[in-house]
């Protein structure tokens, strides 16, 4: 049920062709129901046709009029409205994607046991498209064996049940059970529309370390050497790895203000040396390391304690010192035994190519020089890769295989990289 539309790219503002999809947003009766409004808005702004199906108790938190205004479509909760249209069958059959946000413990219990006592559960039984549950509840409810069993049942039926975020819950308590941010749910939903098999649980029990963003090398208290990395690609890998079941540590340099992914331990660092210290520590006990960060190759040799002023005594030039190559260091540590021999090591290469060689020629040389197992190669320049939401490239393996990565979202590229990581894990 799709037709072509043109929507505005949220980052570049350019109009990009996309496909209008039918999305059902199911809303469970929890306090996080208010966040579904931002999710609905992001789907309609992306040009999709949205039908909101709340439970009766969701309407205790957000009024029907709000859902109707945001989606531009009528809203009902039961199966006895609009009967000639058989909505409990039609909505599910026609949907390209069903997203339940928030998915409460009760709603997941009803879905897991195949109940069809309202329009939303009826829709879930008739949907054959990807179904994404974004749980939100108190930690005790999330960890209760009944909920754990219901989540496992839903996953065994092919549904995707996201890991919730940790943090402040309804009251003063904190813990796992927060709804992931609407932009994160929207991103994962968009990925499922690009690739419905993008979120398998193939990394359960694995520990993955991901670096992202750019390092900043200070010159004085107000100036630094930095780069244009937005961190989007590394964050997409960390976010997806967690949702594929991995225990993820994200070592983040500076980014374009991306929010921390749900169910990921994020460690913020500033300089290459700080990043190296954290990566070295984490790499010693993990299954895969993905170095997506843009690490500054050089730092000012001297850090001046107060702001450098123009005039007498101003420096003519800035002396630089080479930073450690973190990726090469992990490969060396694996050779030396400080990192386990089966740890999969992934590097990234942003290349422009020049008169001496094209992007792939440089990338092959880099893979050999760095000694990693996989190298993700992006062609950069001309508005490609940096600060935008789309990416493409190649995936080179130490075994000599070279796979082209199709143009798509950074989440799509992340899913391809994780397929390769998962395939390489012992
Ligand atoms: N990298 C690293 N430490 C550095 C520089 C880069 O770990 N000091 C990692 C990056 O995270 C990336 C890979 O090495 O995974 C390649 O980064 P890139 O900047 O393309 O490579 P360089 O070794 O700096 O090579 P170039 O001469 O092309 O800049």
Short mmCIF file of C-alpha atoms and ligand atoms in Angstrom, two decimals:
data_model
loop_
_atom_site.label_atom_id
_atom_site.label_comp_id
_atom_site.label_asym_id
_atom_site.label_seq_id
_atom_site.Cartn_x
_atom_site.Cartn_y
_atom_site.Cartn_z
CA UNK A 1 0.00 0.00 0.00
CA UNK A 2 2.66 2.54 -0.98
CA UNK A 3 3.02 5.36 -3.42
CA UNK A 4 5.90 7.68 -4.24
CA UNK A 5 6.12 11.06 -2.52
CA UNK A 6 8.79 13.69 -2.12
CA UNK A 7 9.68 14.71 1.43
CA UNK A 8 12.12 17.15 2.93
CA UNK A 9 15.34 15.60 4.24
CA UNK A 10 15.51 16.56 7.92
CA UNK A 11 19.18 17.46 7.76
CA UNK A 12 19.88 18.95 4.34
CA UNK A 13 16.39 20.36 3.74
CA UNK A 14 16.57 18.97 0.19
CA UNK A 15 13.55 17.23 -1.26
CA UNK A 16 14.29 13.55 -1.57
CA UNK A 17 12.12 10.88 -3.18
CA UNK A 18 10.73 8.37 -0.76
CA UNK A 19 7.76 6.07 -0.57
CA UNK A 20 4.60 6.80 1.36
CA UNK A 21 3.87 3.91 3.68
CA UNK A 22 0.89 2.91 5.79
CA UNK A 23 1.96 2.98 9.42
CA UNK A 24 -0.23 1.95 12.34
CA UNK A 25 0.87 3.54 15.61
CA UNK A 26 -0.52 1.59 18.56
CA UNK A 27 -0.51 3.44 21.87
CA UNK A 28 -0.67 1.62 25.20
CA UNK A 29 -1.98 3.10 28.44
CA UNK A 30 1.13 4.41 30.16
CA UNK A 31 2.44 7.84 31.08
CA UNK A 32 4.84 7.71 28.11
CA UNK A 33 1.79 7.85 25.80
CA UNK A 34 2.44 11.59 25.44
CA UNK A 35 5.71 10.80 23.67
CA UNK A 36 3.80 8.92 20.94
CA UNK A 37 2.64 12.36 19.71
CA UNK A 38 6.20 13.25 18.62
CA UNK A 39 6.50 9.86 16.94
CA UNK A 40 3.23 10.30 15.02
CA UNK A 41 4.34 13.74 13.93
CA UNK A 42 7.68 12.46 12.64
CA UNK A 43 5.91 9.77 10.56
CA UNK A 44 3.45 12.25 9.02
CA UNK A 45 6.26 14.75 8.36
CA UNK A 46 8.16 12.01 6.52
CA UNK A 47 5.12 11.75 4.24
CA UNK A 48 3.62 8.53 5.60
CA UNK A 49 -0.06 7.71 6.06
CA UNK A 50 -0.61 7.14 9.79
CA UNK A 51 -3.49 5.48 11.63
CA UNK A 52 -3.35 5.78 15.41
CA UNK A 53 -4.91 2.93 17.39
CA UNK A 54 -4.79 3.61 21.13
CA UNK A 55 -6.07 1.30 23.84
CA UNK A 56 -8.98 2.61 25.92
CA UNK A 57 -6.57 3.30 28.79
CA UNK A 58 -4.16 5.24 26.52
CA UNK A 59 -6.98 7.77 26.15
CA UNK A 60 -6.68 8.43 29.91
CA UNK A 61 -3.30 9.98 29.10
CA UNK A 62 -3.77 11.60 25.65
CA UNK A 63 -7.12 12.65 24.17
CA UNK A 64 -8.56 11.18 20.98
CA UNK A 65 -8.66 14.66 19.42
CA UNK A 66 -4.87 14.96 19.72
CA UNK A 67 -4.30 11.67 17.89
CA UNK A 68 -6.85 12.58 15.20
CA UNK A 69 -5.34 16.01 14.63
CA UNK A 70 -1.76 14.71 14.48
CA UNK A 71 -2.54 11.79 12.15
CA UNK A 72 -5.28 13.45 10.11
CA UNK A 73 -7.32 10.27 10.48
CA UNK A 74 -10.18 9.08 12.68
CA UNK A 75 -9.29 7.25 15.88
CA UNK A 76 -11.18 4.42 17.55
CA UNK A 77 -10.32 1.83 20.17
CA UNK A 78 -12.97 -0.89 19.78
CA UNK A 79 -14.00 -3.28 17.03
CA UNK A 80 -17.65 -2.15 16.92
CA UNK A 81 -17.16 1.27 15.28
CA UNK A 82 -17.25 1.52 11.50
CA UNK A 83 -18.17 -2.19 11.32
CA UNK A 84 -18.84 -2.39 7.52
CA UNK A 85 -15.16 -1.48 6.98
CA UNK A 86 -14.03 -4.38 9.27
CA UNK A 87 -11.24 -2.16 10.64
CA UNK A 88 -9.72 -4.77 12.98
CA UNK A 89 -8.81 -6.84 9.92
CA UNK A 90 -8.20 -4.12 7.34
CA UNK A 91 -5.81 -1.96 9.38
CA UNK A 92 -3.46 -4.87 10.03
CA UNK A 93 -3.67 -6.30 6.53
CA UNK A 94 -2.95 -2.97 4.83
CA UNK A 95 -0.15 -1.80 7.15
CA UNK A 96 3.48 -1.67 6.01
CA UNK A 97 4.58 -1.29 9.62
CA UNK A 98 3.00 -1.41 13.08
CA UNK A 99 4.75 0.49 15.88
CA UNK A 100 3.51 0.16 19.45
CA UNK A 101 4.76 3.02 21.62
CA UNK A 102 4.52 2.82 24.52
CA UNK A 103 4.06 -0.94 24.82
CA UNK A 104 2.90 -1.53 28.39
CA UNK A 105 3.33 -4.81 30.27
CA UNK A 106 -0.42 -5.44 29.98
CA UNK A 107 -0.55 -4.76 26.25
CA UNK A 108 2.41 -7.08 25.58
CA UNK A 109 0.80 -9.77 27.75
CA UNK A 110 -2.42 -9.53 25.74
CA UNK A 111 -0.52 -9.53 22.44
CA UNK A 112 1.64 -12.50 23.48
CA UNK A 113 -1.42 -14.56 24.37
CA UNK A 114 -3.19 -13.76 21.09
CA UNK A 115 -6.05 -11.78 22.61
CA UNK A 116 -8.18 -9.73 20.24
CA UNK A 117 -10.42 -7.85 22.63
CA UNK A 118 -9.88 -4.39 21.20
CA UNK A 119 -8.96 -2.83 17.88
CA UNK A 120 -5.22 -2.73 18.62
CA UNK A 121 -4.83 -6.40 19.59
CA UNK A 122 -7.06 -7.40 16.65
CA UNK A 123 -4.81 -5.37 14.36
CA UNK A 124 -1.73 -7.11 15.79
CA UNK A 125 -3.19 -10.53 14.95
CA UNK A 126 -3.90 -9.61 11.33
CA UNK A 127 -0.68 -7.69 10.58
CA UNK A 128 1.88 -9.52 8.45
CA UNK A 129 4.26 -6.55 8.20
CA UNK A 130 7.09 -5.83 10.67
CA UNK A 131 5.75 -5.13 14.18
CA UNK A 132 7.88 -3.03 16.53
CA UNK A 133 7.11 -2.84 20.26
CA UNK A 134 8.75 0.01 22.21
CA UNK A 135 8.22 -0.98 25.86
CA UNK A 136 7.80 1.50 28.70
CA UNK A 137 7.11 0.48 32.28
CA UNK A 138 8.67 0.40 35.72
CA UNK A 139 11.87 -1.63 36.07
CA UNK A 140 10.17 -4.20 38.33
CA UNK A 141 7.48 -4.83 35.72
CA UNK A 142 10.07 -5.05 32.90
CA UNK A 143 12.16 -7.55 34.88
CA UNK A 144 9.22 -9.65 36.11
CA UNK A 145 9.41 -13.23 34.75
CA UNK A 146 5.92 -12.85 33.24
CA UNK A 147 7.02 -9.86 31.17
CA UNK A 148 10.33 -11.54 30.28
CA UNK A 149 8.35 -14.57 29.02
CA UNK A 150 5.90 -12.38 27.08
CA UNK A 151 8.77 -10.50 25.40
CA UNK A 152 10.38 -13.83 24.45
CA UNK A 153 7.06 -15.08 23.06
CA UNK A 154 6.53 -11.94 20.98
CA UNK A 155 10.08 -12.19 19.63
CA UNK A 156 9.54 -15.87 18.78
CA UNK A 157 6.51 -14.78 16.71
CA UNK A 158 8.78 -12.44 14.73
CA UNK A 159 7.95 -9.16 16.47
CA UNK A 160 10.74 -6.75 17.35
CA UNK A 161 10.68 -5.77 21.01
CA UNK A 162 13.09 -2.92 21.67
CA UNK A 163 15.32 -2.76 24.71
CA UNK A 164 14.02 0.13 26.82
CA UNK A 165 16.23 2.99 27.89
CA UNK A 166 17.43 3.45 31.45
CA UNK A 167 16.84 6.61 33.38
CA UNK A 168 14.23 8.59 35.26
CA UNK A 169 10.85 6.80 35.41
CA UNK A 170 7.47 8.28 36.31
CA UNK A 171 8.27 8.95 39.94
CA UNK A 172 11.62 9.62 41.58
CA UNK A 173 12.94 6.17 40.72
CA UNK A 174 15.36 5.39 37.90
CA UNK A 175 16.17 2.17 36.06
CA UNK A 176 15.53 0.22 32.86
CA UNK A 177 12.03 0.75 31.47
CA UNK A 178 12.01 4.23 29.96
CA UNK A 179 10.59 4.60 26.47
CA UNK A 180 13.44 5.17 23.99
CA UNK A 181 13.34 8.72 22.61
CA UNK A 182 10.72 9.19 19.83
CA UNK A 183 13.47 10.11 17.32
CA UNK A 184 15.21 6.82 18.11
CA UNK A 185 12.01 4.79 17.64
CA UNK A 186 11.30 6.69 14.40
CA UNK A 187 14.82 5.91 13.14
CA UNK A 188 14.47 2.20 13.87
CA UNK A 189 11.01 2.18 12.28
CA UNK A 190 12.42 3.85 9.15
CA UNK A 191 15.15 1.21 9.06
CA UNK A 192 12.57 -1.58 9.15
CA UNK A 193 10.87 0.04 6.16
CA UNK A 194 14.22 -0.02 4.32
CA UNK A 195 15.08 -3.54 5.45
CA UNK A 196 12.62 -5.65 7.43
CA UNK A 197 15.28 -8.11 8.66
CA UNK A 198 17.57 -5.40 10.06
CA UNK A 199 17.02 -6.19 13.75
CA UNK A 200 17.66 -9.89 14.44
CA UNK A 201 18.70 -10.85 17.99
CA UNK A 202 22.01 -12.21 16.71
CA UNK A 203 24.29 -10.33 19.14
CA UNK A 204 22.78 -11.60 22.38
CA UNK A 205 25.48 -12.36 24.95
CA UNK A 206 28.09 -10.42 22.95
CA UNK A 207 29.95 -7.36 24.15
CA UNK A 208 30.59 -4.70 21.53
CA UNK A 209 32.68 -1.53 21.91
CA UNK A 210 31.96 1.30 19.46
CA UNK A 211 33.74 4.63 19.14
CA UNK A 212 31.99 7.60 17.54
CA UNK A 213 32.24 11.33 16.96
CA UNK A 214 35.34 13.45 16.69
CA UNK A 215 38.09 14.13 19.18
CA UNK A 216 39.11 17.69 20.02
CA UNK A 217 42.73 18.48 20.78
CA UNK A 218 42.99 21.64 22.90
CA UNK A 219 45.38 24.43 22.10
CA UNK A 220 44.29 26.77 24.89
CA UNK A 221 41.13 26.98 27.07
CA UNK A 222 38.99 28.20 24.14
CA UNK A 223 40.56 26.70 20.97
CA UNK A 224 41.04 23.19 19.68
CA UNK A 225 41.92 21.12 16.62
CA UNK A 226 38.85 19.15 15.60
CA UNK A 227 36.99 17.70 12.64
CA UNK A 228 33.56 17.59 11.04
CA UNK A 229 32.42 14.19 12.33
CA UNK A 230 28.77 14.27 13.47
CA UNK A 231 28.95 10.91 15.22
CA UNK A 232 25.78 9.74 13.46
CA UNK A 233 27.32 6.63 11.90
CA UNK A 234 28.92 5.38 15.11
CA UNK A 235 25.80 6.12 17.16
CA UNK A 236 23.70 4.21 14.60
CA UNK A 237 25.99 1.18 15.00
CA UNK A 238 25.88 1.34 18.81
CA UNK A 239 22.09 1.78 18.84
CA UNK A 240 21.52 -1.15 16.48
CA UNK A 241 24.01 -3.44 18.19
CA UNK A 242 22.13 -2.90 21.48
CA UNK A 243 18.79 -3.57 19.81
CA UNK A 244 20.27 -6.75 18.28
CA UNK A 245 20.96 -7.91 21.85
CA UNK A 246 24.58 -6.88 22.47
CA UNK A 247 25.95 -5.34 25.63
CA UNK A 248 27.31 -2.11 24.13
CA UNK A 249 29.84 0.45 25.34
CA UNK A 250 29.83 3.61 23.21
CA UNK A 251 32.98 5.70 23.55
CA UNK A 252 31.85 9.06 22.28
CA UNK A 253 33.87 12.06 21.25
CA UNK A 254 32.10 15.28 20.19
CA UNK A 255 28.96 14.91 18.09
CA UNK A 256 26.31 17.08 16.49
CA UNK A 257 24.27 16.81 19.72
CA UNK A 258 22.83 13.33 19.19
CA UNK A 259 20.96 11.90 22.18
CA UNK A 260 22.41 8.87 23.93
CA UNK A 261 21.08 5.60 22.49
CA UNK A 262 18.79 3.46 24.64
CA UNK A 263 20.30 0.44 26.42
CA UNK A 264 23.88 1.54 25.69
CA UNK A 265 26.57 2.54 28.21
CA UNK A 266 27.95 5.79 26.84
CA UNK A 267 31.35 7.09 27.98
CA UNK A 268 32.16 10.64 26.86
CA UNK A 269 35.75 11.53 26.04
CA UNK A 270 37.40 14.67 24.69
CA UNK A 271 40.79 13.90 23.22
CA UNK A 272 42.40 11.03 21.28
CA UNK A 273 44.45 10.08 24.33
CA UNK A 274 41.32 9.91 26.52
CA UNK A 275 39.59 7.82 23.86
CA UNK A 276 42.55 5.47 23.65
CA UNK A 277 42.56 4.91 27.43
CA UNK A 278 38.87 3.90 27.46
CA UNK A 279 39.04 1.80 24.28
CA UNK A 280 42.14 -0.06 25.47
CA UNK A 281 40.42 -0.89 28.76
CA UNK A 282 37.15 -2.00 27.11
CA UNK A 283 38.77 -3.89 24.21
CA UNK A 284 40.47 -6.22 26.66
CA UNK A 285 37.11 -7.82 27.42
CA UNK A 286 34.84 -7.69 24.40
CA UNK A 287 33.83 -9.62 21.28
CA UNK A 288 34.04 -6.78 18.75
CA UNK A 289 35.50 -3.28 18.52
CA UNK A 290 34.14 -0.86 15.92
CA UNK A 291 36.25 2.27 15.48
CA UNK A 292 33.85 4.69 13.80
CA UNK A 293 35.33 7.76 15.54
CA UNK A 294 37.18 10.45 13.64
CA UNK A 295 40.29 10.58 15.77
CA UNK A 296 42.47 13.67 15.35
CA UNK A 297 45.82 12.46 14.04
CA UNK A 298 47.72 15.33 15.68
CA UNK A 299 47.45 17.46 18.80
CA UNK A 300 49.09 20.77 19.70
CA UNK A 301 52.36 19.87 21.45
CA UNK A 302 51.80 22.50 24.12
CA UNK A 303 48.52 23.17 25.88
CA UNK A 304 48.62 26.84 26.82
CA UNK A 305 46.93 27.44 30.18
CA UNK A 306 45.38 30.82 29.31
CA UNK A 307 43.91 32.20 26.09
CA UNK A 308 46.58 32.99 23.48
CA UNK A 309 46.38 36.71 22.65
CA UNK A 310 47.39 38.58 19.54
CA UNK A 311 50.30 40.97 19.89
CA UNK A 312 53.59 40.55 21.70
CA UNK A 313 54.56 36.95 22.20
CA UNK A 314 51.94 35.51 19.81
CA UNK A 315 53.17 32.25 18.24
CA UNK A 316 54.09 32.24 14.52
CA UNK A 317 53.07 28.62 14.20
CA UNK A 318 51.62 25.77 16.23
CA UNK A 319 53.79 22.73 16.82
CA UNK A 320 51.93 19.44 16.53
CA UNK A 321 52.59 16.02 18.01
CA UNK A 322 51.28 12.80 16.45
CA UNK A 323 48.43 11.13 18.34
CA UNK A 324 48.41 7.37 18.95
CA UNK A 325 46.67 5.27 16.30
CA UNK A 326 44.03 3.65 18.51
CA UNK A 327 42.88 1.11 15.92
CA UNK A 328 46.39 -0.05 15.07
CA UNK A 329 47.04 -0.25 18.83
CA UNK A 330 44.14 -2.69 19.38
CA UNK A 331 45.33 -4.85 16.49
CA UNK A 332 48.81 -4.88 18.06
CA UNK A 333 47.31 -5.72 21.49
CA UNK A 334 45.53 -8.69 19.89
CA UNK A 335 48.85 -9.89 18.46
CA UNK A 336 50.44 -9.45 21.90
CA UNK A 337 47.61 -11.30 23.69
CA UNK A 338 46.20 -8.34 25.65
CA UNK A 339 43.07 -8.53 23.46
CA UNK A 340 41.45 -11.95 22.84
CA UNK A 341 42.43 -13.52 19.48
CA UNK A 342 38.76 -13.97 18.45
CA UNK A 343 37.88 -10.27 18.97
CA UNK A 344 36.60 -8.83 15.69
CA UNK A 345 38.17 -5.44 14.89
CA UNK A 346 36.46 -3.04 12.49
CA UNK A 347 37.92 0.19 11.13
CA UNK A 348 36.42 3.01 9.10
CA UNK A 349 38.06 4.90 6.28
CA UNK A 350 36.86 8.19 4.84
CA UNK A 351 38.65 8.69 1.54
CA UNK A 352 38.45 11.18 -1.30
CA UNK A 353 40.81 9.59 -3.82
CA UNK A 354 43.23 11.75 -5.84
CA UNK A 355 45.40 11.63 -8.96
CA UNK A 356 47.52 8.83 -7.44
CA UNK A 357 44.67 6.46 -6.63
CA UNK A 358 40.92 6.05 -6.26
CA UNK A 359 38.99 5.53 -3.03
CA UNK A 360 39.24 1.74 -3.13
CA UNK A 361 42.97 1.72 -3.84
CA UNK A 362 43.60 3.81 -0.74
CA UNK A 363 41.15 1.73 1.29
CA UNK A 364 42.85 -1.57 0.39
CA UNK A 365 46.17 -0.11 1.46
CA UNK A 366 44.63 1.15 4.72
CA UNK A 367 43.12 -2.25 5.54
CA UNK A 368 46.54 -3.86 5.08
CA UNK A 369 48.31 -1.14 7.06
CA UNK A 370 45.88 -1.15 10.01
CA UNK A 371 45.59 -4.95 10.14
CA UNK A 372 41.89 -4.93 11.15
CA UNK A 373 39.40 -7.62 10.07
CA UNK A 374 36.88 -5.37 8.35
CA UNK A 375 37.17 -1.87 6.90
CA UNK A 376 34.10 0.24 6.14
CA UNK A 377 34.96 2.65 3.36
CA UNK A 378 33.11 5.89 2.62
CA UNK A 379 33.81 8.24 -0.24
CA UNK A 380 33.80 11.74 1.26
CA UNK A 381 33.81 15.27 -0.16
CA UNK A 382 31.09 16.86 -2.34
CA UNK A 383 28.63 16.79 0.58
CA UNK A 384 29.01 13.01 1.04
CA UNK A 385 29.15 11.21 4.39
CA UNK A 386 29.90 14.11 6.78
CA UNK A 387 26.97 15.68 8.68
CA UNK A 388 24.32 14.06 6.45
CA UNK A 389 21.89 11.24 7.15
CA UNK A 390 22.75 9.03 4.17
CA UNK A 391 25.81 7.03 3.36
CA UNK A 392 27.14 4.33 1.07
CA UNK A 393 30.49 2.69 0.46
CA UNK A 394 32.24 -0.65 0.57
CA UNK A 395 33.01 -3.23 3.16
CA UNK A 396 36.46 -4.73 2.74
CA UNK A 397 37.50 -7.87 4.63
CA UNK A 398 40.96 -9.07 5.52
CA UNK A 399 40.06 -12.29 3.64
CA UNK A 400 39.96 -10.23 0.43
CA UNK A 401 36.19 -9.96 -0.04
CA UNK A 402 34.81 -6.57 -1.11
CA UNK A 403 31.10 -5.82 -0.82
CA UNK A 404 29.42 -2.64 -2.08
CA UNK A 405 27.11 -1.10 0.54
CA UNK A 406 23.98 0.28 -1.07
CA UNK A 407 23.01 3.93 -0.64
CA UNK A 408 20.66 4.37 2.29
CA UNK A 409 20.38 5.70 5.81
CA UNK A 410 23.32 5.49 8.20
CA UNK A 411 21.19 2.95 10.11
CA UNK A 412 21.00 0.78 7.00
CA UNK A 413 24.77 0.91 6.62
CA UNK A 414 25.10 0.13 10.34
CA UNK A 415 22.91 -2.94 9.89
CA UNK A 416 25.13 -4.21 7.05
CA UNK A 417 28.26 -3.67 9.13
CA UNK A 418 26.72 -5.57 12.04
CA UNK A 419 25.74 -8.43 9.71
CA UNK A 420 29.43 -8.74 8.83
CA UNK A 421 30.51 -8.47 12.48
CA UNK A 422 27.96 -11.08 13.49
CA UNK A 423 29.13 -13.38 10.69
CA UNK A 424 32.75 -13.03 11.84
CA UNK A 425 32.11 -13.70 15.56
CA UNK A 426 33.24 -17.03 16.89
N1 LIG B 1 41.99 5.87 13.82
C1 LIG B 1 42.48 5.62 15.08
N2 LIG B 1 43.41 6.44 15.63
C2 LIG B 1 43.88 7.51 14.93
C3 LIG B 1 43.38 7.77 13.63
C4 LIG B 1 42.43 6.93 13.11
O1 LIG B 1 42.05 4.65 15.70
N3 LIG B 1 44.79 8.28 15.47
C5 LIG B 1 40.99 4.94 13.25
C6 LIG B 1 39.67 5.55 12.86
O2 LIG B 1 38.73 5.47 13.93
C7 LIG B 1 39.23 4.70 11.69
C8 LIG B 1 40.55 4.29 11.05
O3 LIG B 1 41.54 4.47 12.05
O4 LIG B 1 38.60 3.52 12.11
C9 LIG B 1 40.95 5.05 9.84
O5 LIG B 1 40.91 6.43 10.11
P1 LIG B 1 41.51 7.46 9.04
O6 LIG B 1 41.51 8.82 9.64
O7 LIG B 1 40.86 7.26 7.73
O8 LIG B 1 42.97 6.85 8.94
P2 LIG B 1 44.38 7.40 9.16
O9 LIG B 1 45.18 6.31 9.76
O10 LIG B 1 44.35 8.69 9.92
O11 LIG B 1 44.86 7.60 7.68
P3 LIG B 1 44.93 8.88 6.73
O12 LIG B 1 46.35 9.02 6.44
O13 LIG B 1 44.12 8.48 5.54
O14 LIG B 1 44.35 10.04 7.49
#
